[in-house]
Tab-separated table of C-alpha atoms in Angstrom:
chain	number	residue	atom	x	y	z
A	270	VAL	CA	-7.988	-4.511	-15.140
A	271	GLY	CA	-9.599	-1.066	-16.206
A	272	THR	CA	-11.434	-0.258	-13.147
A	273	THR	CA	-11.656	3.035	-11.317
A	274	LYS	CA	-11.547	4.220	-7.634
A	275	SER	CA	-14.976	4.021	-6.287
A	276	SER	CA	-16.757	7.195	-4.752
A	277	ALA	CA	-18.273	4.428	-2.229
A	278	THR	CA	-17.291	4.211	1.326
A	279	SER	CA	-14.249	2.080	1.882
A	280	LEU	CA	-14.043	-0.985	4.393
A	281	ILE	CA	-10.269	0.122	4.875
A	282	VAL	CA	-9.279	1.867	8.056
A	283	ASN	CA	-6.705	4.663	7.896
A	284	GLY	CA	-6.225	3.880	4.264
A	285	SER	CA	-4.232	7.457	3.322
A	286	PHE	CA	-2.166	7.020	6.549
A	287	GLU	CA	-2.978	10.342	7.932
A	288	THR	CA	-3.334	9.137	11.992
A	289	PRO	CA	-1.610	9.536	13.811
A	290	SER	CA	0.287	12.926	12.402
A	291	VAL	CA	4.258	12.142	12.181
A	292	GLY	CA	5.560	15.242	11.034
A	293	SER	CA	8.200	14.991	8.112
A	294	TYR	CA	8.454	10.625	8.946
A	295	ALA	CA	8.458	8.493	12.281
A	296	LEU	CA	8.918	4.546	12.790
A	297	LEU	CA	5.904	3.681	15.081
A	298	SER	CA	5.674	0.791	17.156
A	299	ASN	CA	3.214	-1.979	15.678
A	300	GLY	CA	-0.453	-1.376	16.432
A	301	SER	CA	-0.117	2.415	16.894
A	302	VAL	CA	-1.108	2.897	13.308
A	303	PRO	CA	-4.784	2.467	13.202
A	304	GLY	CA	-6.116	-0.441	11.094
A	305	TRP	CA	-2.398	-1.742	10.338
A	306	THR	CA	-0.136	-4.163	11.632
A	307	THR	CA	3.448	-5.287	10.416
A	308	THR	CA	5.586	-8.237	10.509
A	309	ASP	CA	8.751	-6.028	10.707
A	310	SER	CA	11.144	-7.910	12.599
A	311	GLY	CA	11.792	-4.953	14.600
A	312	GLY	CA	7.902	-4.285	14.704
A	313	GLN	CA	7.795	-1.015	13.538
A	314	ILE	CA	5.660	0.648	10.819
A	315	GLU	CA	6.897	3.572	8.673
A	316	ILE	CA	5.007	6.829	7.839
A	317	ASP	CA	5.939	9.471	5.980
A	318	GLU	CA	4.911	13.116	4.992
A	319	SER	CA	5.731	12.423	1.319
A	320	SER	CA	6.819	15.877	0.379
A	321	ILE	CA	10.263	15.124	2.075
A	322	PHE	CA	10.567	13.058	-1.211
A	323	GLY	CA	10.072	15.895	-3.564
A	324	ALA	CA	6.185	15.503	-4.037
A	325	PRO	CA	2.841	15.459	-1.955
A	326	ALA	CA	0.994	12.277	-1.195
A	327	TYR	CA	-1.099	10.895	-3.185
A	328	ASP	CA	-4.087	11.439	-0.774
A	329	GLY	CA	-3.449	13.521	1.906
A	330	ILE	CA	-0.131	14.414	3.457
A	331	GLN	CA	1.163	11.040	4.775
A	332	SER	CA	2.023	7.720	2.827
A	333	LEU	CA	2.930	4.162	4.120
A	334	GLU	CA	6.750	2.954	3.731
A	335	VAL	CA	6.459	-0.915	3.531
A	336	ASN	CA	10.302	-2.085	3.977
A	337	ALA	CA	10.896	0.774	6.893
A	338	TYR	CA	14.244	-1.357	7.744
A	339	ASN	CA	13.567	-4.930	6.474
A	340	PRO	CA	11.198	-6.571	3.731
A	341	GLU	CA	8.065	-6.610	5.700
A	342	ASN	CA	4.628	-7.295	5.483
A	343	VAL	CA	2.072	-4.257	6.121
A	344	GLN	CA	-1.372	-5.735	6.868
A	345	GLN	CA	-5.170	-5.384	7.756
A	346	THR	CA	-7.874	-7.229	8.474
A	347	VAL	CA	-11.109	-5.768	6.062
A	348	THR	CA	-14.288	-6.899	8.211
A	349	GLY	CA	-17.779	-6.366	7.141
A	350	LEU	CA	-17.447	-8.110	3.662
A	351	THR	CA	-20.142	-9.882	2.174
A	352	VAL	CA	-18.983	-13.981	0.935
A	353	GLY	CA	-19.104	-13.902	-2.761
A	354	GLN	CA	-19.507	-9.803	-3.113
A	355	SER	CA	-16.908	-8.535	-5.904
A	356	TYR	CA	-14.899	-5.448	-4.382
A	357	VAL	CA	-12.669	-2.879	-5.918
A	358	LEU	CA	-9.116	-2.692	-4.556
A	359	PHE	CA	-7.248	0.396	-5.183
A	360	TRP	CA	-4.063	1.721	-3.942
A	361	ALA	CA	-1.206	4.370	-5.187
A	362	TYR	CA	2.457	2.754	-5.309
A	363	GLY	CA	4.880	5.580	-4.995
A	364	ASP	CA	8.237	4.948	-6.235
A	365	ARG	CA	10.946	6.856	-4.223
A	366	PRO	CA	13.302	9.057	-5.695
A	367	ASN	CA	17.275	7.672	-5.486
A	368	SER	CA	15.779	4.167	-4.237
A	369	GLY	CA	16.955	1.591	-6.339
A	370	ASP	CA	15.024	-1.116	-7.815
A	371	GLU	CA	12.075	-2.310	-5.372
A	372	ALA	CA	9.121	-4.598	-5.330
A	373	LEU	CA	6.268	-4.963	-3.690
A	374	GLN	CA	3.335	-7.864	-3.934
A	375	VAL	CA	-0.073	-7.094	-2.770
A	376	TRP	CA	-2.201	-10.064	-1.440
A	377	PHE	CA	-5.646	-10.441	-0.794
A	378	GLY	CA	-7.489	-13.241	1.500
A	379	GLY	CA	-4.263	-15.437	0.874
A	380	SER	CA	-4.491	-14.695	-3.156
A	381	LEU	CA	-1.760	-12.967	-4.777
A	382	VAL	CA	-3.263	-9.569	-6.644
A	383	THR	CA	-0.412	-8.243	-8.094
A	384	THR	CA	3.615	-7.399	-7.782
A	385	ASP	CA	4.356	-3.974	-7.937
A	386	TYR	CA	8.100	-2.967	-9.380
A	387	ASP	CA	9.253	0.186	-9.506
A	388	ASN	CA	12.046	-0.730	-12.230
A	389	LEU	CA	13.588	3.001	-12.415
A	390	ASP	CA	16.738	2.514	-10.362
A	391	GLY	CA	16.313	5.466	-8.600
A	392	THR	CA	16.523	7.685	-11.522
A	393	ASN	CA	13.341	9.695	-10.886
A	394	SER	CA	14.164	13.217	-9.100
A	395	ALA	CA	10.864	13.098	-7.351
A	396	LEU	CA	8.455	10.652	-5.474
A	397	LEU	CA	6.292	9.311	-8.666
A	398	TRP	CA	2.892	8.056	-7.858
A	399	SER	CA	1.107	5.439	-10.302
A	400	THR	CA	-2.416	4.109	-8.952
A	401	ASN	CA	-3.314	0.398	-9.144
A	402	SER	CA	-7.140	-1.190	-9.110
A	403	PHE	CA	-8.046	-4.562	-9.289
A	404	VAL	CA	-11.665	-6.741	-8.555
A	405	VAL	CA	-11.416	-9.250	-5.771
A	406	THR	CA	-13.838	-11.478	-4.445
A	407	ALA	CA	-14.469	-11.898	-0.719
A	408	ASN	CA	-14.421	-15.968	0.470
A	409	SER	CA	-15.159	-15.026	3.884
A	410	THR	CA	-16.345	-12.236	6.319
A	411	SER	CA	-12.901	-10.801	7.164
A	412	GLU	CA	-9.778	-11.458	4.773
A	413	LEU	CA	-6.538	-10.188	5.236
A	414	LEU	CA	-4.842	-7.308	2.839
A	415	SER	CA	-1.094	-7.192	2.475
A	416	PHE	CA	1.377	-5.107	1.324
A	417	ASN	CA	4.567	-6.858	1.001
A	418	GLY	CA	7.881	-5.645	0.593
A	419	MET	CA	10.320	-8.080	-1.215
A	420	ASN	CA	13.728	-8.616	-1.831
A	421	VAL	CA	14.383	-8.973	-5.503
A	422	ALA	CA	16.926	-11.409	-6.630
A	423	GLY	CA	20.058	-10.413	-8.752
A	424	VAL	CA	19.416	-6.420	-7.274
A	425	SER	CA	21.936	-5.906	-4.689
A	426	ASP	CA	20.234	-2.877	-2.628
A	427	ASN	CA	16.649	-3.404	-3.021
A	428	GLY	CA	16.184	0.104	-2.477
A	429	GLY	CA	18.940	0.267	0.104
A	430	VAL	CA	18.532	-0.492	4.092
A	431	SER	CA	15.760	2.613	4.743
A	432	TYR	CA	14.314	2.847	1.487
A	433	GLY	CA	10.810	0.977	0.686
A	434	ASN	CA	7.610	1.151	-1.511
A	435	GLU	CA	5.446	3.915	-0.756
A	436	VAL	CA	1.622	3.020	-0.550
A	437	ASP	CA	-1.249	5.656	-0.218
A	438	ALA	CA	-5.089	5.835	-1.095
A	439	VAL	CA	-5.504	2.404	-0.085
A	440	SER	CA	-9.600	1.535	-0.399
A	441	LEU	CA	-11.850	-1.478	-0.799
A	442	THR	CA	-15.681	-0.717	-2.017
A	443	PRO	CA	-18.259	-2.925	-3.374
A	444	THR	CA	-18.373	-3.110	-6.899
A	445	PRO	CA	-21.424	-1.228	-8.653
A	446	GLU	CA	-24.515	-3.366	-8.858
A	447	PRO	CA	-25.255	-3.834	-13.028
A	448	SER	CA	-28.323	-2.057	-12.731
A	449	SER	CA	-26.254	0.895	-11.065
A	450	LEU	CA	-23.779	1.460	-13.996
A	451	LEU	CA	-26.648	1.890	-16.574
């Protein structure tokens, strides 16, 4: 959409997944990662120190793996929104090395924002980050933001049992007022 990460204060809690500190990686029980919950059938959220993939995290030293062992939704209910206000939703998407094809849907307030694909079929030798930025509008004072790991039709491994999509640097900031753009 052509927007960039804003310097305004983000409404996302723990958007760089730095809390709790995990060392190399950890499977954490649902509710133990501040701000985030999961629909994983085992109730686990995976946090990785991204240097284990041959490259640093996009922001800080840790990132979230969506799809810890099963396709899952990792989500946060964002509060403090103004109905009708536009916001810039930003995140970095990590393509893990040797991961096979993966896909990730991003939803905000019940609407699909985009689908990220890593289509490199694991040919990258290190974790590769790409950034995403979209303008979304609040329809309520709280909205659900969800990163959904997907099974991809026709892809046999979908990254394998323990390979998922990496996400980091999630932020949601109000769009600048037109007068401040001058």
